Short mmCIF file of C-alpha atoms in Angstrom, two decimals:
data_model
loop_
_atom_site.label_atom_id
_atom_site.label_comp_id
_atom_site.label_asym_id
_atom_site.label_seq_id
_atom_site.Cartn_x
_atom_site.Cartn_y
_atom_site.Cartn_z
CA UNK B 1 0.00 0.00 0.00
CA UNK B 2 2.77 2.48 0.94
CA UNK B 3 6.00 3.10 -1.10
CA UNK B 4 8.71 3.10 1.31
CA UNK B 5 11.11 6.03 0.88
CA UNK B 6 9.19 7.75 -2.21
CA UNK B 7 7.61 10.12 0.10
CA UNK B 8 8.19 12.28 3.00
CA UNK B 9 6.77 10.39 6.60
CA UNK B 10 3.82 11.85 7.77
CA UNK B 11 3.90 14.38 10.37
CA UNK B 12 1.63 13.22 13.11
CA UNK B 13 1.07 13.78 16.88
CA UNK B 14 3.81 13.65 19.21
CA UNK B 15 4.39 10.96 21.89
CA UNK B 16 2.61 12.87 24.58
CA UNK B 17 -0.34 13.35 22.27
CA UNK B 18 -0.95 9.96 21.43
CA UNK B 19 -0.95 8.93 25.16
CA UNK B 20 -3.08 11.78 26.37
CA UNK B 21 -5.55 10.67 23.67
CA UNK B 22 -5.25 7.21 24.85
CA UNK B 23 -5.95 8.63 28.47
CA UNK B 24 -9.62 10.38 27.15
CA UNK B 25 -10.35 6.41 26.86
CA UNK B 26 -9.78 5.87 30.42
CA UNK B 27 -13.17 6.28 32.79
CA UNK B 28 -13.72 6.60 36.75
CA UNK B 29 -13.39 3.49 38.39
CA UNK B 30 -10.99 1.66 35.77
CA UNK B 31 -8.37 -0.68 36.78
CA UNK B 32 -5.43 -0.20 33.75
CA UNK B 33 -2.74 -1.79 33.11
CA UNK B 34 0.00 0.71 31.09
CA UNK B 35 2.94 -1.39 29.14
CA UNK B 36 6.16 0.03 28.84
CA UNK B 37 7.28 2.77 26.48
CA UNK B 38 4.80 5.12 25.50
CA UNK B 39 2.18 3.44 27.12
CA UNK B 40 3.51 4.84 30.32
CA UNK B 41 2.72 8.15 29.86
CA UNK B 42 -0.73 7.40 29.46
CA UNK B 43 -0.68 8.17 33.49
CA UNK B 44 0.19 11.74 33.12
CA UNK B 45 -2.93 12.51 30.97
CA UNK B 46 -5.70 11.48 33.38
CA UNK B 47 -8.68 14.19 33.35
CA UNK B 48 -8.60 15.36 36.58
CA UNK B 49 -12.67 13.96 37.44
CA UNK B 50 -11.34 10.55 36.29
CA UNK B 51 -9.27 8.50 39.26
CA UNK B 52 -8.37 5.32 37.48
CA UNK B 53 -6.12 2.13 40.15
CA UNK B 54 -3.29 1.84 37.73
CA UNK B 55 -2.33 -2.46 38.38
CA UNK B 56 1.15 -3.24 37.39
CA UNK B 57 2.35 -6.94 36.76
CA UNK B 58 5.05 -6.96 38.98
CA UNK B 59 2.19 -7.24 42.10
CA UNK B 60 0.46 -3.74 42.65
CA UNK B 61 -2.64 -2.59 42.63
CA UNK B 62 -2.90 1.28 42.65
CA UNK B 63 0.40 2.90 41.82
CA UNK B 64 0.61 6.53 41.10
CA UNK B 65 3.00 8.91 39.66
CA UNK B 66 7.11 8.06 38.65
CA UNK B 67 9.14 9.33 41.14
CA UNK B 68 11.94 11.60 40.15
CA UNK B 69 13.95 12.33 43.16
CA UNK B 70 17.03 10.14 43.42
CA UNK B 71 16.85 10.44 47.07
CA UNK B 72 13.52 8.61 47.50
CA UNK B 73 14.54 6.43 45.09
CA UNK B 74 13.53 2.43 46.92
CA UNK B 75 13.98 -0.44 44.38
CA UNK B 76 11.73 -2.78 45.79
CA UNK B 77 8.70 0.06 45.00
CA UNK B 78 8.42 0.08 41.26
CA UNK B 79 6.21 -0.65 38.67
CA UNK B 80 6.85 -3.20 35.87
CA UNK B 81 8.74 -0.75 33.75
CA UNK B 82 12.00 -0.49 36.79
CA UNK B 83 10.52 2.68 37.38
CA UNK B 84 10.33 3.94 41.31
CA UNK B 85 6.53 4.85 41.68
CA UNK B 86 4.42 6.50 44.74
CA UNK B 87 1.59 4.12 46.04
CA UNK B 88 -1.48 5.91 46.03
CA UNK B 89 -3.80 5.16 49.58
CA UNK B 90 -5.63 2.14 49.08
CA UNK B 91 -3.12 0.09 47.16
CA UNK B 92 -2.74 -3.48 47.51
CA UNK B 93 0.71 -5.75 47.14
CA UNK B 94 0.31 -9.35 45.42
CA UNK B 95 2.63 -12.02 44.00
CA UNK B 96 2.74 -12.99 40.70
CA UNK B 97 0.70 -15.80 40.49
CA UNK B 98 -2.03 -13.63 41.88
CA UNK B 99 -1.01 -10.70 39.76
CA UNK B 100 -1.44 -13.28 35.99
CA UNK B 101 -4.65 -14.81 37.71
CA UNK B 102 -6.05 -10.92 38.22
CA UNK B 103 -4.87 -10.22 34.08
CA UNK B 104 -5.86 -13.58 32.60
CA UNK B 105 -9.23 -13.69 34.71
CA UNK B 106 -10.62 -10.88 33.25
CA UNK B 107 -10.45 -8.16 36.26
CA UNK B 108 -8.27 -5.37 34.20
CA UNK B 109 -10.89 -3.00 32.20
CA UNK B 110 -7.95 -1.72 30.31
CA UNK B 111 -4.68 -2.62 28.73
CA UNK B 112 -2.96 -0.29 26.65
CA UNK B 113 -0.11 -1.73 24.88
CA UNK B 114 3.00 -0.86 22.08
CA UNK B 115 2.62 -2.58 18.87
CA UNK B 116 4.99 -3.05 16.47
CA UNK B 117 2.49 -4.22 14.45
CA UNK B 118 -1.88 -4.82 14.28
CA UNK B 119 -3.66 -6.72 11.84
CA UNK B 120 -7.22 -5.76 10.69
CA UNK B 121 -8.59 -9.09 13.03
CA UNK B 122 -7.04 -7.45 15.33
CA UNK B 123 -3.94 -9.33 15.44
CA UNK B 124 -1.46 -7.79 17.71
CA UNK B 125 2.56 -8.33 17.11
CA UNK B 126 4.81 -6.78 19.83
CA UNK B 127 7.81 -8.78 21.08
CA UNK B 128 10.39 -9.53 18.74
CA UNK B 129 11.34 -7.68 16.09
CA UNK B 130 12.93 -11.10 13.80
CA UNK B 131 15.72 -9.09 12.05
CA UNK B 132 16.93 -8.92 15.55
CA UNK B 133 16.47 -11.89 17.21
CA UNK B 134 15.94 -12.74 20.85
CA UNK B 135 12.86 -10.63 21.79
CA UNK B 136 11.12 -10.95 25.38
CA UNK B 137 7.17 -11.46 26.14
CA UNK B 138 7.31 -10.39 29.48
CA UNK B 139 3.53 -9.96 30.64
CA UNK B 140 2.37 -8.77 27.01
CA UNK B 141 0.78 -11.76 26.08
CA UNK B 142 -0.88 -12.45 29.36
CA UNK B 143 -2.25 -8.79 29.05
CA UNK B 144 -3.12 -9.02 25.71
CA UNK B 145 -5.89 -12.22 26.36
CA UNK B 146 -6.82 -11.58 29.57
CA UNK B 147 -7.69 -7.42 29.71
CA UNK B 148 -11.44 -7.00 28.75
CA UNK B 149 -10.33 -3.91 26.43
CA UNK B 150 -6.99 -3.89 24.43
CA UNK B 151 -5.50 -0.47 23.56
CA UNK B 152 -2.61 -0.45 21.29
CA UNK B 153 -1.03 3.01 21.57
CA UNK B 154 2.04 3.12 18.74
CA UNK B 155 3.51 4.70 15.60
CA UNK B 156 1.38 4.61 12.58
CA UNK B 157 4.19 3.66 10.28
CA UNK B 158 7.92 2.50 11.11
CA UNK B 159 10.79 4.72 10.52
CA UNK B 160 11.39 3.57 6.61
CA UNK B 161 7.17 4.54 6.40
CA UNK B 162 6.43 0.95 6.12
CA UNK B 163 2.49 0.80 7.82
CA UNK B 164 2.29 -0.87 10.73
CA UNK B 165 -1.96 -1.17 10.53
CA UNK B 166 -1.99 -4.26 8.03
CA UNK B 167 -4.32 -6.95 6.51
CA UNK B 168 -1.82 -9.75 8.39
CA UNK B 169 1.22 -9.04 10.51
CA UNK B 170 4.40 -10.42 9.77
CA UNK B 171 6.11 -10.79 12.86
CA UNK B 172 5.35 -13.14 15.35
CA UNK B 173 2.11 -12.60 17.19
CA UNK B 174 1.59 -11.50 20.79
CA UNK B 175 -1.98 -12.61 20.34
CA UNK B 176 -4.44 -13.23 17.72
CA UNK B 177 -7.58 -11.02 17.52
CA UNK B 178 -7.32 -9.29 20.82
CA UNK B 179 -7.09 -5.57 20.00
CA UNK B 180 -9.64 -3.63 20.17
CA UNK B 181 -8.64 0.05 19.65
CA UNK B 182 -5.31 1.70 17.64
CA UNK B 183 -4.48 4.99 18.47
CA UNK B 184 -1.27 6.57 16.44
CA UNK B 185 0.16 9.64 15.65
CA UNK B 186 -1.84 9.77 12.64
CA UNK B 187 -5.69 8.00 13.73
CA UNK B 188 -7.83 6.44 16.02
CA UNK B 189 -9.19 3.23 14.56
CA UNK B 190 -11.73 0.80 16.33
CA UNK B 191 -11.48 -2.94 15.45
CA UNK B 192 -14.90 -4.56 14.46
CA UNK B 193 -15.96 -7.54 13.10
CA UNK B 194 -16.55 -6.05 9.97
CA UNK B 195 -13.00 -4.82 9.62
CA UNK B 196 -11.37 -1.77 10.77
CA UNK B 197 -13.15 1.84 11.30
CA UNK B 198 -11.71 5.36 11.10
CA UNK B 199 -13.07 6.80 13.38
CA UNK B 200 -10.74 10.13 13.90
CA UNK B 201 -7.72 11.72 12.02
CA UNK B 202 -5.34 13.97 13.27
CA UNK B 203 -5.16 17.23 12.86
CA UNK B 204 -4.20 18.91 8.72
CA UNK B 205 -4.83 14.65 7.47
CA UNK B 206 -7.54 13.69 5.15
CA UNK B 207 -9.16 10.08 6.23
CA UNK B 208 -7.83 9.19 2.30
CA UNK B 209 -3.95 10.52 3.33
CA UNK B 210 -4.50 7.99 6.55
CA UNK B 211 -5.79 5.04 4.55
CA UNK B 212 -2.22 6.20 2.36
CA UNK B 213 -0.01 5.25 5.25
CA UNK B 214 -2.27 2.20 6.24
CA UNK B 215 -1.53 -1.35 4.70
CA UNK B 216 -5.10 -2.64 5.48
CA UNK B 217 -8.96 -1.20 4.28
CA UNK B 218 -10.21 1.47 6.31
CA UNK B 219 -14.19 2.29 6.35
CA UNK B 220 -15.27 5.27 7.30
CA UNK B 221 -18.43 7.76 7.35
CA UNK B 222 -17.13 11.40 6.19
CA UNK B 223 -16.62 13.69 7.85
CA UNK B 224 -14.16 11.89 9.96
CA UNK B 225 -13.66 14.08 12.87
CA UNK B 226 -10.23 15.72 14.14
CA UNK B 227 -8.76 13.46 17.05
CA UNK B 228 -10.23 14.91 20.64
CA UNK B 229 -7.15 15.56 22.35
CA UNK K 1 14.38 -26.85 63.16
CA UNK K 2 17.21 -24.61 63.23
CA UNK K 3 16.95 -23.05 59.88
CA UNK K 4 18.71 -19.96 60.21
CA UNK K 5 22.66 -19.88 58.75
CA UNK K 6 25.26 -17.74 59.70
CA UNK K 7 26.50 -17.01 56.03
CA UNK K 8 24.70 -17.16 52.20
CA UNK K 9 28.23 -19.21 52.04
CA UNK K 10 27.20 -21.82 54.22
CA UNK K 11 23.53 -21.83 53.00
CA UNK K 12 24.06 -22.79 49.63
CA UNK K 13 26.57 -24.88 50.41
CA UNK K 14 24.92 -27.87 49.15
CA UNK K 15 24.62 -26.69 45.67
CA UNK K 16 25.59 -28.56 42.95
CA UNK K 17 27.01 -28.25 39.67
CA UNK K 18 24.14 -29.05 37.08
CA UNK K 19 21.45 -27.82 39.31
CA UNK K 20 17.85 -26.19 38.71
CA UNK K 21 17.34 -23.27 41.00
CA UNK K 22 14.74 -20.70 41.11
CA UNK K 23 15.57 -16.78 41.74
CA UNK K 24 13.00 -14.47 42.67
CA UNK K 25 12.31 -10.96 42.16
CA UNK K 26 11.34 -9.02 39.52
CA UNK K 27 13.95 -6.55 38.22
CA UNK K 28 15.79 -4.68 41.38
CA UNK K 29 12.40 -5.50 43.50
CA UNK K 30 12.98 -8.82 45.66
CA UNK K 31 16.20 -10.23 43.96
CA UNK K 32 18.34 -12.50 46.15
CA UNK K 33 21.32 -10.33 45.63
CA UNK K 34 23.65 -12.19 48.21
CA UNK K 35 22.62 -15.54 47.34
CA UNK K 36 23.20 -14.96 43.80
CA UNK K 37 26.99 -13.23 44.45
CA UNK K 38 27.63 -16.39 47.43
CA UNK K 39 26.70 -18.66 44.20
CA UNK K 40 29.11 -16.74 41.41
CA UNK K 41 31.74 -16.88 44.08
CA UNK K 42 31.31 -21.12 44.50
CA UNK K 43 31.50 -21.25 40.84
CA UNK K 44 28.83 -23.75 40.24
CA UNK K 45 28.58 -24.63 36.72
CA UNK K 46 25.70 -25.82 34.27
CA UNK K 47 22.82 -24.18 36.22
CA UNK K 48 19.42 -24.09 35.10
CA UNK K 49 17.75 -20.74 36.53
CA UNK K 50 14.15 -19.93 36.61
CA UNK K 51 13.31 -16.39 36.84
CA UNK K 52 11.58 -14.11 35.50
CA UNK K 53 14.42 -11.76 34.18
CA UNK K 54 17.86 -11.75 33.50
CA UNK K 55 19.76 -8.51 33.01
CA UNK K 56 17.42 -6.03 34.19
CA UNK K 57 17.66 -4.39 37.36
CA UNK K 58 19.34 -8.45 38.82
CA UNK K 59 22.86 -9.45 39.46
CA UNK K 60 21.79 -12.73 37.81
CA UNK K 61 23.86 -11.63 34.85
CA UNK K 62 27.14 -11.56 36.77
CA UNK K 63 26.76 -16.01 36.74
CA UNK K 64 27.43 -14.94 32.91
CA UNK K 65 31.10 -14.17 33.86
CA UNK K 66 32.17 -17.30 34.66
CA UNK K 67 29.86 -19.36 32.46
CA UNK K 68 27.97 -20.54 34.89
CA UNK K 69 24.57 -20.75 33.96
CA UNK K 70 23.45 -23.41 31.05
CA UNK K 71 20.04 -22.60 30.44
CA UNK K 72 17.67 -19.85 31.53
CA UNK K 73 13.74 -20.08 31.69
CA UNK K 74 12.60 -16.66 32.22
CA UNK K 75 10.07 -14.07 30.57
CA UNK K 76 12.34 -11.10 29.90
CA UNK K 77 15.94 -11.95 28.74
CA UNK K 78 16.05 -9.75 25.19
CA UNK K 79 15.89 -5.68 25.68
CA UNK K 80 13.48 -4.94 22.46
CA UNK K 81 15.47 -1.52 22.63
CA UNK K 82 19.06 -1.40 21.32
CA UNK K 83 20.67 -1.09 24.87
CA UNK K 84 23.80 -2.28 25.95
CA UNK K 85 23.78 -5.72 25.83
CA UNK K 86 24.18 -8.34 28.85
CA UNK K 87 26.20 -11.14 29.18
CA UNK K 88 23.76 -13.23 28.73
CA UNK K 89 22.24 -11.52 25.67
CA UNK K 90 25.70 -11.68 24.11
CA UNK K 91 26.38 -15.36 25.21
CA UNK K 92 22.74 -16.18 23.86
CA UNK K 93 23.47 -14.77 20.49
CA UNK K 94 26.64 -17.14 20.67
CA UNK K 95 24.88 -19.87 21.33
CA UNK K 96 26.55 -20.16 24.76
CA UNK K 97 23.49 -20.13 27.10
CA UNK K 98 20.41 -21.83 26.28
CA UNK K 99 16.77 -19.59 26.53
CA UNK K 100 13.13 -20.84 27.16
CA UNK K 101 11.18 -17.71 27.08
CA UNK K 102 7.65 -17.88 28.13
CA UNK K 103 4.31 -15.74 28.73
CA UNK K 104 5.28 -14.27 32.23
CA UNK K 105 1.85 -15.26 33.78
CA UNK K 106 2.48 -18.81 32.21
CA UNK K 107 5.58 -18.72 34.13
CA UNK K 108 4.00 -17.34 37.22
CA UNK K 109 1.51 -20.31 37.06
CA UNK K 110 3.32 -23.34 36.08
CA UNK K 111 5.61 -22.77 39.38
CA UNK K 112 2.62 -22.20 41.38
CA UNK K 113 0.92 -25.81 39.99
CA UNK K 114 4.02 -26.96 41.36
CA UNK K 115 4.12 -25.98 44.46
CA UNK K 116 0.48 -26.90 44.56
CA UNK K 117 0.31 -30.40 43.79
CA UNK K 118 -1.50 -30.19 40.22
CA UNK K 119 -0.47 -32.27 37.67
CA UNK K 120 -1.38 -29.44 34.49
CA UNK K 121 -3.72 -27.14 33.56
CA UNK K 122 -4.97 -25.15 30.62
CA UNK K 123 -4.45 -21.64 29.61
CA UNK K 124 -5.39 -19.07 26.94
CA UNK K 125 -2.39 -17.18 27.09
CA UNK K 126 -0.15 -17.62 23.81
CA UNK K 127 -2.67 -19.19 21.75
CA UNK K 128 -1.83 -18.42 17.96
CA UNK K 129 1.58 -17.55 18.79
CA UNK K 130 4.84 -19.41 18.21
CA UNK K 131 4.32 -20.20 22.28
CA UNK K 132 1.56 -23.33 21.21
CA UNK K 133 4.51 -25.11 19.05
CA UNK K 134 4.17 -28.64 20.29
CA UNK K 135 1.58 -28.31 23.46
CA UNK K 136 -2.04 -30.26 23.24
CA UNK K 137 -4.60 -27.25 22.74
CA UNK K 138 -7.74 -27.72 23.71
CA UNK K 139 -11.44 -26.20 23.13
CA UNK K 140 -13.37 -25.53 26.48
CA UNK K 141 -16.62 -23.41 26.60
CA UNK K 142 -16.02 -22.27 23.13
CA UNK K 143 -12.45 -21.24 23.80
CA UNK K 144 -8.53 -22.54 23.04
CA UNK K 145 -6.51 -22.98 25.78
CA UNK K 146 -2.76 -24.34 26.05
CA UNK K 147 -2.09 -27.37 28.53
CA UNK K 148 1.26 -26.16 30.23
CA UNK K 149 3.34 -28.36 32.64
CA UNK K 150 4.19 -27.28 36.28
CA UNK K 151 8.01 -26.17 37.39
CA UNK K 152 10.22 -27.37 40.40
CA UNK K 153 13.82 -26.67 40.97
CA UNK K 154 16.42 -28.20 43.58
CA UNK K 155 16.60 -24.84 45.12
CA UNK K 156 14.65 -21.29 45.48
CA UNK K 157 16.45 -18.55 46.20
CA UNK K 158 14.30 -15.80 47.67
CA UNK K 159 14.73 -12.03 49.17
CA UNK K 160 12.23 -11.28 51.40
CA UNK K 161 12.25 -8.42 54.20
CA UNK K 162 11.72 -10.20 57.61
CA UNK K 163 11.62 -13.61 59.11
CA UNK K 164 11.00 -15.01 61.98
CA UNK K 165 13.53 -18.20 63.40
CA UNK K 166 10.58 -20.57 62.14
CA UNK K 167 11.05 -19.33 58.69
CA UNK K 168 7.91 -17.09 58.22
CA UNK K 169 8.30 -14.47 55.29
CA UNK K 170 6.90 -10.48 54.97
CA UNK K 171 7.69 -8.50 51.93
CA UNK K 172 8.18 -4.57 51.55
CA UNK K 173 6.39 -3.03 48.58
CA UNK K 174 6.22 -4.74 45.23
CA UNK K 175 9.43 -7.20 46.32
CA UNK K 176 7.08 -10.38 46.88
CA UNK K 177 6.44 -11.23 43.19
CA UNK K 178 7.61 -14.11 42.22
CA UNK K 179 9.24 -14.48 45.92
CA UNK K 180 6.22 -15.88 47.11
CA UNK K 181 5.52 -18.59 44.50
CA UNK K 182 8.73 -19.99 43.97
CA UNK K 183 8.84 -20.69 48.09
CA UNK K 184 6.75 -23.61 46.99
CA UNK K 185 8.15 -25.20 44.24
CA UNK K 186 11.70 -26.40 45.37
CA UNK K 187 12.97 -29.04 47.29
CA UNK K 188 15.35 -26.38 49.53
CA UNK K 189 13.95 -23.05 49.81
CA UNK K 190 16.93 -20.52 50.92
CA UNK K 191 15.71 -17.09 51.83
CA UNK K 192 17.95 -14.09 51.86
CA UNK K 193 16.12 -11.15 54.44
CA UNK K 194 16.86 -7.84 56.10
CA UNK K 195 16.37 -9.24 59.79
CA UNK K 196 15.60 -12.10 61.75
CA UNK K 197 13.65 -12.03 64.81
CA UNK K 198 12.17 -13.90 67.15
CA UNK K 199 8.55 -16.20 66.34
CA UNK K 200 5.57 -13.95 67.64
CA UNK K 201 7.36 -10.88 66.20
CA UNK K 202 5.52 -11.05 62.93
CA UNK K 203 2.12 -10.94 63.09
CA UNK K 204 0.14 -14.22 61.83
CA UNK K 205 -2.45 -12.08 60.25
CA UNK K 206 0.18 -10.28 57.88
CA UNK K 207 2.78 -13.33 57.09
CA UNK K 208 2.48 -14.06 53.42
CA UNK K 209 5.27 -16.43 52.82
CA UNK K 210 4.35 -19.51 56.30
CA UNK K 211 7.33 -21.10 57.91
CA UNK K 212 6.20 -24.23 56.39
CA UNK K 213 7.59 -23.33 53.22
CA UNK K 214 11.23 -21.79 54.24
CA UNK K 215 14.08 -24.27 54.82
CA UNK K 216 16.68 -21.93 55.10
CA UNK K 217 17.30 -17.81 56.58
CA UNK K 218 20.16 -15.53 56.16
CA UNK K 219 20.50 -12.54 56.95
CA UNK K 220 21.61 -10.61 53.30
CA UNK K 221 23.82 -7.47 52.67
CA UNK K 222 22.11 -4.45 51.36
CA UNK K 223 22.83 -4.27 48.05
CA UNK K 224 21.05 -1.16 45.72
CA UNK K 225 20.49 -1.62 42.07
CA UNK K 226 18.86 0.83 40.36
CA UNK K 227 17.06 0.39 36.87
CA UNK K 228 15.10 1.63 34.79
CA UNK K 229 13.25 0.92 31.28
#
């Protein structure tokens, strides 16, 4: 669909944009589960009427905001990520076992993941790159079954402009039709049964310059509106 | 009963060359820092370690000096990013070290079934993925689900904050993790803590780890890692 290197990347949102559109997903009550990456700064875009228990796999249950002083700095209080975090009142500590058994049972509302790549079934690939080998799953494809809504937050298109949106992905899976929203620099776009739906563009693109820089059909009903940041 | 050693030296004593041993922790939160650094200085060789990371906020990757370690099963081994690399990435990609990566809350799970007394059990995580190669799946209620095998080791090393002489475990923070599972699923359970102190000291209500579990107690050196994604 795209011609890598014929054409100029699209400019899109920034990092912080994406994740403070992913955050306008995010309602009271929630329990969310942030990957690493981009994901993370989902946290920092909260509305402030929305109070959301963020759970992280390494065995917490309300976490709150990365610490940045080095002098409060305690390794055994961080989220999945390494990162030092504050525990918010009303947290709870687990173990693992507990922690996979709260993922895969169903109790997280929300996951929002990286992607390298999403398929239009809603295919999600995001551990191993294969050109370089190795790769790690970590909790992804515990998260990726188990949370009752899958967010992938990434990139629209990879560095060279190939799309990442696509009819199949190429790399290895993290789990097979599991997403159930994309949100990129470029688009929001639900995952139906029916196929994937545009259902916002950022802001200058044309739903037609998005479906340029995606390798997969997108439907939509025109006007498709700016993304609500 | 007395299960409490004067050194990590003398409490893994017994280790062998060849043998399976579980770590806990989960980057710098919970990691058996003395045990591992009382094991690199034995100089066991051909160790199979279960844990859930190598390389990332553990001292697991100093065994990598001296060759130590044969195989690792873990969940995070591979840093997607292009980070410096560890020992054991680089002795992976040399086909030094063998790796069995695995969904972490399939991890999580298998070494709870064996601590547990069950036999197998059935899971949807990694259906679809290259993680099903070889395993029976199976349709229940409508849905696949992977039959995965339970874990044991010879040994657990754990890091936990407090015992009591009887061998009763408490945790600080997020540093239970896979601390609290693995105390089941070895034949000698060695557990590294910031103090001892007398039974009755901990209360009943709040002990997460019971004695029952715990074969062995030393007291470990504070050792500070700090890491981040």
């Amino acid at each position: 669909m795209s011609s890598a290197g014929t054409r100029e990347r699209p400019t899109g949102l920034t990092r912080e944009l994406i994740a403070m559109r992913v955050a306008r997903e995010l309602r009271d009550g929630m329990v969310v589960n942030l990957g690493f990456g981009l994901p993370t700064l989902v946290a920092n875009f909260l509305p402030p009427e929305v109070t959301v228990l963020f759970q992280s796999e390494n065995g917490i249950l309300g976490y709150g905001a990365i610490i940045q002083e080095d002098a409060r700095f305690d390794q055994d209080r961080i989220n999945a990520g390494g990162q030092p975090v504050e525990i918010v009142p009303g947290a709870a500590f687990f173990d693992s076992a507990q922690s996979f058994a709260m993922i895969r049972g169903g109790h997280i509302d929300v996951a929002v993941l990286g992607g390298l790549q999403v398929s239009e079934k809603g295919d999600l690939a995001n551990w191993l790159v294969p050109a370089r080998g190795g790769g790690s799953i970590g909790g992804a494809m515990d998260l990726a079954v188990g949370a009752r809504c899958l967010v992938v937050a990434m990139e629209h298109v990879t560095r060279e402009g190939e799309p990442r949106v696509l009819e199949e992905c190429t790399y290895p899976l993290t789990a097979v039709a599991a997403v159930k929203l994309i949100v990129t620099d470029l688009a929001v776009i639900e995952v139906t049964p029916e196929g994937l739906v545009l259902k916002e563009v950022a802001p200058g693109l044309t739903a037609a310059e998005v479906q340029a820089w995606t390798g997969a059909r997108l439907r939509w009903t025109d006007p498709v509106p700016e993304m609500r940041l | 009963m007395e299960k409490v050693f004067p050194s990590a030296e003398a409490a893994i004593a017994d280790v062998f060359d060849g043998a399976t041993i579980m770590f806990g922790g989960f980057a710098s939160a919970g990691s058996p820092t003395t045990l591992i650094l009382a094991l690199k200085h034995k100089g066991v060789q051909g160790i199979t370690g279960i844990a859930n990371n190598i390389g990332i906020g553990d001292r697991l990757d100093d065994l990598c000096e001296s060759f130590q370690l044969k195989k690792m099963v873990c969940s995070f081994a591979i840093r997607a990013s292009s980070a410096a690399k560890s020992r054991f990435e680089q002795q992976y990609r040399q086909g030094l070290v063998e790796l069995e990566l695995m969904p972490q809350g399939t991890l999580a799970e298998r070494i709870r079934a064996g601590g547990a007394g069950i036999g197998a059990f059935y899971t949807p995580t990694g259906v679809g993925t290259v993680v099903e190669a070889a395993k029976e799946k199976r349709t229940i209620d409508g849905r696949d689900y992977l039959l995965e095998y339970p874990l044991r080791a010879d040994f657990a090393f754990l890091k936990a904050h407090k015992a009591d002489r009887f061998g009763n475990l408490v945790y600080r923070y997020a540093s239970r993790n896979f601390n609290a599972v693995m105390a089941t699923a070895a034949d000698v359970v060695i557990a590294e803590v910031d103090e001892i102190v007398e039974p009755g000291e901990l209360d009943p209500e709040l002990v997460v780890t019971p004695s029952v579990y715990v074969d062995r107690i030393v007291k470990g050196d504070r050792h500070v890692i700090r890491w981040y994604t």
